[in-house]
Short mmCIF file of C-alpha atoms in Angstrom, two decimals:
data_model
loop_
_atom_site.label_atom_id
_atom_site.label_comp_id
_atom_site.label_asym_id
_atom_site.label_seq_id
_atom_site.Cartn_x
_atom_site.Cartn_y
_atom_site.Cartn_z
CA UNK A 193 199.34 -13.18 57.84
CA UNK A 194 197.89 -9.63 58.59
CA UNK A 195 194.26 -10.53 60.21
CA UNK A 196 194.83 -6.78 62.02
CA UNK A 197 191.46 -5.69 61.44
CA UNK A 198 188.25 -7.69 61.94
CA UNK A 199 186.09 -8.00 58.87
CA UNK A 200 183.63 -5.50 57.97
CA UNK A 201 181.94 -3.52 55.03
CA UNK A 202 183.56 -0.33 54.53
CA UNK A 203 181.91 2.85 56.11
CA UNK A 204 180.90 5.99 54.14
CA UNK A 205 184.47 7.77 53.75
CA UNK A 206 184.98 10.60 55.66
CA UNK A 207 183.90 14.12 53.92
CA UNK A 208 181.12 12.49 52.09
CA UNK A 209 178.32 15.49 51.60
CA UNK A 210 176.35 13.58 54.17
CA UNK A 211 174.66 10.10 55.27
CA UNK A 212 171.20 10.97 54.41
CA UNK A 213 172.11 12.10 51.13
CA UNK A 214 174.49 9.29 50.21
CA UNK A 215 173.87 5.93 50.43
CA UNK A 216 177.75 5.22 50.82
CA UNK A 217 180.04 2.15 49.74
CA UNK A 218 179.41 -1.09 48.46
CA UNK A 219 181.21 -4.36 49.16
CA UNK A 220 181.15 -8.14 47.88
CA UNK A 221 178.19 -9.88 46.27
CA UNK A 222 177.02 -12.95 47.09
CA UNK A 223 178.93 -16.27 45.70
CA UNK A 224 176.74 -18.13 43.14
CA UNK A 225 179.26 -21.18 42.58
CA UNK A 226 182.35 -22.73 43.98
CA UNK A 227 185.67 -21.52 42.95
CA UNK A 228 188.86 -19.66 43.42
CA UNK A 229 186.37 -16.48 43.83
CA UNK A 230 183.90 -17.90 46.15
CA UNK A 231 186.87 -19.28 48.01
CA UNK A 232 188.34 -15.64 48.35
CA UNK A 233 184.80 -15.02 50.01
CA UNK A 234 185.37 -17.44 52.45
CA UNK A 235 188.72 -16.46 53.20
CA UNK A 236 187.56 -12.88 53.51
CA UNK A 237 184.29 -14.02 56.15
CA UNK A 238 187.32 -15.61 58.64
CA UNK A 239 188.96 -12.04 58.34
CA UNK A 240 192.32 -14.08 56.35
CA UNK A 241 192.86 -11.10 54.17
CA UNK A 242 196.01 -12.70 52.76
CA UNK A 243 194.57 -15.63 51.30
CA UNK A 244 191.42 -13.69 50.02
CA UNK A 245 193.62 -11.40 48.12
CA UNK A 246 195.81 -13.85 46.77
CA UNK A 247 192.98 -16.06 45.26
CA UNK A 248 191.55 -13.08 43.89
CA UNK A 249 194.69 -11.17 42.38
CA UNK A 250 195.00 -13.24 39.13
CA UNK A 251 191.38 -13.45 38.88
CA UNK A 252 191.45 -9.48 38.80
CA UNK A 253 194.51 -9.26 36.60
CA UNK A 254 192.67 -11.58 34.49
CA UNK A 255 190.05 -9.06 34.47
CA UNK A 256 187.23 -10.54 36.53
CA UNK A 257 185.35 -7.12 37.58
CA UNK A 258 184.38 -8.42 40.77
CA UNK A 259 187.67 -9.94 41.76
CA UNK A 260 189.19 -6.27 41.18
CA UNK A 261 185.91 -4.54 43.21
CA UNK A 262 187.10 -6.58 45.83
CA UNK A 263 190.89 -5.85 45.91
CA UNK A 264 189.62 -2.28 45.82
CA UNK A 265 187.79 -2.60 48.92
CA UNK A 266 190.24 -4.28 50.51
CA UNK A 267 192.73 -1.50 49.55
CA UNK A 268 189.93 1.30 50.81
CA UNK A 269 189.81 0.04 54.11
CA UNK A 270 193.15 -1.48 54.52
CA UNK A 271 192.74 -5.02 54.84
CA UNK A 272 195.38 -7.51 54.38
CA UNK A 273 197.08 -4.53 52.35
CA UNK A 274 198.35 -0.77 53.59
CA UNK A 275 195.32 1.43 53.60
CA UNK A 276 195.29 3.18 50.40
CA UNK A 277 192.96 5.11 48.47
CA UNK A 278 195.11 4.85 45.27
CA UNK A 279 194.84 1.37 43.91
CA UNK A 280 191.68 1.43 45.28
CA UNK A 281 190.42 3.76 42.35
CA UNK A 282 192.40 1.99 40.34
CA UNK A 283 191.16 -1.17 40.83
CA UNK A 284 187.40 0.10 40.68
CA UNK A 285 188.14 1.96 37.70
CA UNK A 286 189.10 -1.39 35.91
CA UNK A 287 185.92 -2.95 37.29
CA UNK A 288 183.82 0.12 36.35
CA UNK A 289 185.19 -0.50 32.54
CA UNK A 290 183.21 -3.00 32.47
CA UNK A 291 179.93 -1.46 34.00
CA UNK A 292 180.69 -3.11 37.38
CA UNK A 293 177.66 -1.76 39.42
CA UNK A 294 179.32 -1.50 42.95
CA UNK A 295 182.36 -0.16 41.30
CA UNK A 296 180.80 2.65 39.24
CA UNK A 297 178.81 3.59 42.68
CA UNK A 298 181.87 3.67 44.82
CA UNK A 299 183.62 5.92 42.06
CA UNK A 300 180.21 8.33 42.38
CA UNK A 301 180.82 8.66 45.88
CA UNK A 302 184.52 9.99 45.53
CA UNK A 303 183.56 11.96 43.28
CA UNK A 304 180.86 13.53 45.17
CA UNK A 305 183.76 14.33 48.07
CA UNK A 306 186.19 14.86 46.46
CA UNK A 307 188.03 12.22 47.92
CA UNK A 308 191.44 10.68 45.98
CA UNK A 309 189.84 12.01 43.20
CA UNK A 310 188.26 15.50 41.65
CA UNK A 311 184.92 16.69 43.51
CA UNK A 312 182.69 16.71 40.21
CA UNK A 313 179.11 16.34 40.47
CA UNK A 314 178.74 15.67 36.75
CA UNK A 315 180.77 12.88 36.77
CA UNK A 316 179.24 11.39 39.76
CA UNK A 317 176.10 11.80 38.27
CA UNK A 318 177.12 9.91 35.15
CA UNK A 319 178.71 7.34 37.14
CA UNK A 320 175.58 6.59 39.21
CA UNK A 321 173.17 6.25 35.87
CA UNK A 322 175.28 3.63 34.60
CA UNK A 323 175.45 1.96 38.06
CA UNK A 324 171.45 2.31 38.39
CA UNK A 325 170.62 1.63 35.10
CA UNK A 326 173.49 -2.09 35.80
CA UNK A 327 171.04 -2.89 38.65
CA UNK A 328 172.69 -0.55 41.87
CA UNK A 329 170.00 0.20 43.99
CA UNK A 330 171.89 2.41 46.62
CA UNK A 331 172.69 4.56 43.16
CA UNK A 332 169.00 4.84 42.33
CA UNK A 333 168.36 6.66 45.52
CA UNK A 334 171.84 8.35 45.11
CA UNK A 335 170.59 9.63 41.75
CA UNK A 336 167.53 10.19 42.94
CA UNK A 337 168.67 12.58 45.91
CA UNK A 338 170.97 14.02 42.69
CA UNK A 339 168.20 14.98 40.63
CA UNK A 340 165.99 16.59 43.30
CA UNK A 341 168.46 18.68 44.26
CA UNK A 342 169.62 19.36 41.25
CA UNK A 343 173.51 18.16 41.15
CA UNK A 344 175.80 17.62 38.52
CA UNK A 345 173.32 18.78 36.02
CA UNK A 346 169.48 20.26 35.78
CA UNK A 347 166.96 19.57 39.15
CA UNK A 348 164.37 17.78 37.92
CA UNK A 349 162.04 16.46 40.74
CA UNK A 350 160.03 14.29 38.66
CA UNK A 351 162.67 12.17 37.89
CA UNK A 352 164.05 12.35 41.04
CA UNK A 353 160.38 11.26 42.50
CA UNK A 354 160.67 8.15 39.54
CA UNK A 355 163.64 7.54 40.67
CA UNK A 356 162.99 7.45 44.47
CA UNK A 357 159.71 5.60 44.45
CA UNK A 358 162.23 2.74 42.42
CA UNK A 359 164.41 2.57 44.99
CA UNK A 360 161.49 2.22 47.58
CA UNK A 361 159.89 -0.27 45.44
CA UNK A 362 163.26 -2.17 45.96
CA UNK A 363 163.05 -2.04 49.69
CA UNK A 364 165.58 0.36 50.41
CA UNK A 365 164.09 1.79 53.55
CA UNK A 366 166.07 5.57 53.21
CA UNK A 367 164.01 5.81 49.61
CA UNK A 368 160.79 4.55 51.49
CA UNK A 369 161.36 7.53 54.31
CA UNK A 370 161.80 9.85 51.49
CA UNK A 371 159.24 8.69 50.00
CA UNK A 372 157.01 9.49 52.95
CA UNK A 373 158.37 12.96 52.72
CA UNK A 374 157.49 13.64 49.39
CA UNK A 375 154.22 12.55 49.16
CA UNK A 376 153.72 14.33 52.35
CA UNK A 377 154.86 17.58 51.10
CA UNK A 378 154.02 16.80 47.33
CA UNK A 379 157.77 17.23 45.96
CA UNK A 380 157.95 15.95 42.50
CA UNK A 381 154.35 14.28 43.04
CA UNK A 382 150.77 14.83 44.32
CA UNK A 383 150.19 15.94 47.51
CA UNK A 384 149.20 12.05 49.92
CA UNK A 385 149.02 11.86 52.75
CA UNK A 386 147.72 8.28 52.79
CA UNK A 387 150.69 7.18 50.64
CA UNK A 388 152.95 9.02 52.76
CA UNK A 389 151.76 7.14 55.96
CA UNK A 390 152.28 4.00 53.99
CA UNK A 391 155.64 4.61 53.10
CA UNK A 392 156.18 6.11 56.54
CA UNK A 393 154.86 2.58 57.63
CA UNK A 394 156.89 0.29 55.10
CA UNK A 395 160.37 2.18 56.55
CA UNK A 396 159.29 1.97 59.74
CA UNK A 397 158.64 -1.62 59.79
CA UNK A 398 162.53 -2.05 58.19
CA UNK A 399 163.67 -0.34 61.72
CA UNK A 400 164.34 3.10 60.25
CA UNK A 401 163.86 5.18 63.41
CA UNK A 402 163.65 8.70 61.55
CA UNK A 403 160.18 6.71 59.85
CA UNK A 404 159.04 5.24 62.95
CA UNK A 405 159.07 8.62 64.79
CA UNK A 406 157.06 10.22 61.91
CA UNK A 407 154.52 7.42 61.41
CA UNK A 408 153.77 7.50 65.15
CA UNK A 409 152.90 11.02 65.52
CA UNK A 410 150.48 10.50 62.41
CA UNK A 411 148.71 7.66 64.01
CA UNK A 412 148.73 10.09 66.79
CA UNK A 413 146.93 13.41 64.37
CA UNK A 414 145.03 10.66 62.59
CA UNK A 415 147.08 11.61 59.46
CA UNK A 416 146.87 9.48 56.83
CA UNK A 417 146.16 6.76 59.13
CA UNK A 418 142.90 6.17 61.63
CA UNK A 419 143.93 7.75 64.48
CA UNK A 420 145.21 5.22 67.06
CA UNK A 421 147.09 6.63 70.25
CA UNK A 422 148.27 2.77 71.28
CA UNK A 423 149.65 2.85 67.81
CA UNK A 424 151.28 5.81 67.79
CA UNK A 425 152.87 5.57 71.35
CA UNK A 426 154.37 2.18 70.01
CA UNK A 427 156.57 3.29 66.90
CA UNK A 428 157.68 6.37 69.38
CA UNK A 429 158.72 3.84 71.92
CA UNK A 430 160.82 2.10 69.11
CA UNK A 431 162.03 5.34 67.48
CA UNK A 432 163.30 6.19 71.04
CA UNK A 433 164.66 3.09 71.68
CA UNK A 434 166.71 3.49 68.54
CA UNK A 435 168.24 6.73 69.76
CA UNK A 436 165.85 8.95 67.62
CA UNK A 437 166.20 12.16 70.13
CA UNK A 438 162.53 14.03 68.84
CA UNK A 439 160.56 10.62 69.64
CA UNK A 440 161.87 10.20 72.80
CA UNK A 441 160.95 13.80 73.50
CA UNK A 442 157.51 13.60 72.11
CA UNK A 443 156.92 10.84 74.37
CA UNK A 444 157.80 12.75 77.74
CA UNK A 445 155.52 15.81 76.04
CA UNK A 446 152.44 13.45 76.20
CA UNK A 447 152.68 11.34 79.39
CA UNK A 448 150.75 13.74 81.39
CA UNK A 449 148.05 14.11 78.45
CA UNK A 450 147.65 10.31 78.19
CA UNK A 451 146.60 7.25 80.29
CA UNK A 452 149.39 5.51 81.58
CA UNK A 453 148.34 1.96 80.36
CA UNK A 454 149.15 2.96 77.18
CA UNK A 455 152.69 3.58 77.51
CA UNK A 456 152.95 -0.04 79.10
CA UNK A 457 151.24 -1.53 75.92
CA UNK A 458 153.35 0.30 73.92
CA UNK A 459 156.47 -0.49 75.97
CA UNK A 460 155.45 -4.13 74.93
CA UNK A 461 155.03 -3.89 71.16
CA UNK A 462 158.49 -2.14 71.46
CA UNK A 463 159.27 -5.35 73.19
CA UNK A 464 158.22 -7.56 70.77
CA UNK A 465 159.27 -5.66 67.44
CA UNK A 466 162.69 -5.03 68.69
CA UNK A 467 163.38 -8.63 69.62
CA UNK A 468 161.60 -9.94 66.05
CA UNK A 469 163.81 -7.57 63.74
CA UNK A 470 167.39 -8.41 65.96
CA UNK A 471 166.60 -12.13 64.92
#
């Protein structure tokens, strides 16, 4: 039985144009009723990569699309099988046939590095509106990104704005940071601040450190928000804590300009918000 690897979701494959801009791949769905499927889940949870891709081989030969999503990722990131990019695609491409969301998103990516496949923007692009428009909300914000920067066919930062605040709607926290951004700068929409605080805010409160450092220095300016230093020192704190490198360095910049019993109230949120979103 080859249990070599523990179980995981894929990472972004290497050569991918870049993490912010992609949202990267996609793995299993949840179960919705017992069966040979659902069973394959199971298998796949207690890292028994054998059994899961045994219960799901006929089911994907029989042309269940997510049985044959799943043998793709298994393939991708060589689990229970060799590592192999090859039936990977060819696996997805089956499930994409049939407007498998995950599949027609994991098809944009490669296409998008040029990975096992051609590097064509227009076919990625095509890829992820089917995928967004079959309910893939990591290819909204891939589309999104797409249109704004206008690959694989015309920029158009209205749609990409449309397509962005969707995503954010959906509670992806990298559309609700870019989000923030846009309003802020008024890319494909209205110059707001307020909105872009709020976004700022929603992100932050998902524990998306790039958010948290920028919603902290605007409590700090007053921007968008009231200004509130206990506030802002807080979501630095936790943008430092999560590694963010400019947060941590804003912090140091103003210890000497404020009182110190701020910093230990904010050292406490940090306390408090980091422990509530590990549990």
């Amino acid at each position: 039985m080859t249990k070599t690897k523990a179980a995981r979701r894929p990472a972004l494959i290497p050569g991918l144009v870049s993490g912010a801009f992609l949202a990267g791949l996609t793995l299993f769905a949840a179960p919705t009723f017992a069966g040979p499927y659902e069973d394959g889940l199971a298998a796949y949870d207690r890292s028994d990569f054998d059994a899961a891709i045994k219960l799901w081989q006929p089911l994907a030969e029989a042309g269940d699309a997510r049985a044959q999503f799943n043998i793709g990722a298994l393939y991708q990131d060589g689990l229970g099988v060799p590592l192999d990019l090859r039936p990977a695609i060819s696996w997805w491409r089956k499930a994409a046939e049939q407007n498998y969301p995950q599949a027609l998103h994991n098809l944009a990516m490669l296409h998008i590095a040029g990975d096992g496949v051609s590097q064509d923007m227009a076919q990625a692009r095509q890829y992820l509106e089917r995928a967004q428009a079959a309910g893939s909300v990591r290819s909204v914000y891939s589309l999104a990104k797409m249109y704004l920067d206008g690959l694989g066919g015309p920029e158009n930062k209205t749609a990409g704005f449309a397509l962005m605040l969707r995503a954010g709607e959906m509670g992806l926290d990298k559309a609700q940071y870019n989000l923030g951004k846009m309003y802020r700068d008024g890319e494909g929409t209205h110059r707001d601040l307020v909105a872009a605080a709020a976004w700022f805010s929603r992100a932050a409160e998902q524990n998306y450190a790039a958010a948290q450092n920028h919603i902290g220095n605007r409590y700090l300016r007053g921007e968008g928000v009231a200004k509130d230093d206990a506030a802002g020192l807080s979501w630095l704190t936790i943008a430092a804590r999560n590694g963010f490198g400019p947060a941590a360095e804003r912090l140091e910049s103003l210890r000497p300009q404020l009182d110190g019993a701020l910093f230990a109230e904010a050292e406490s949120r940090a306390d408090v918000f980091l422990k509530s979103v590990k549990q």
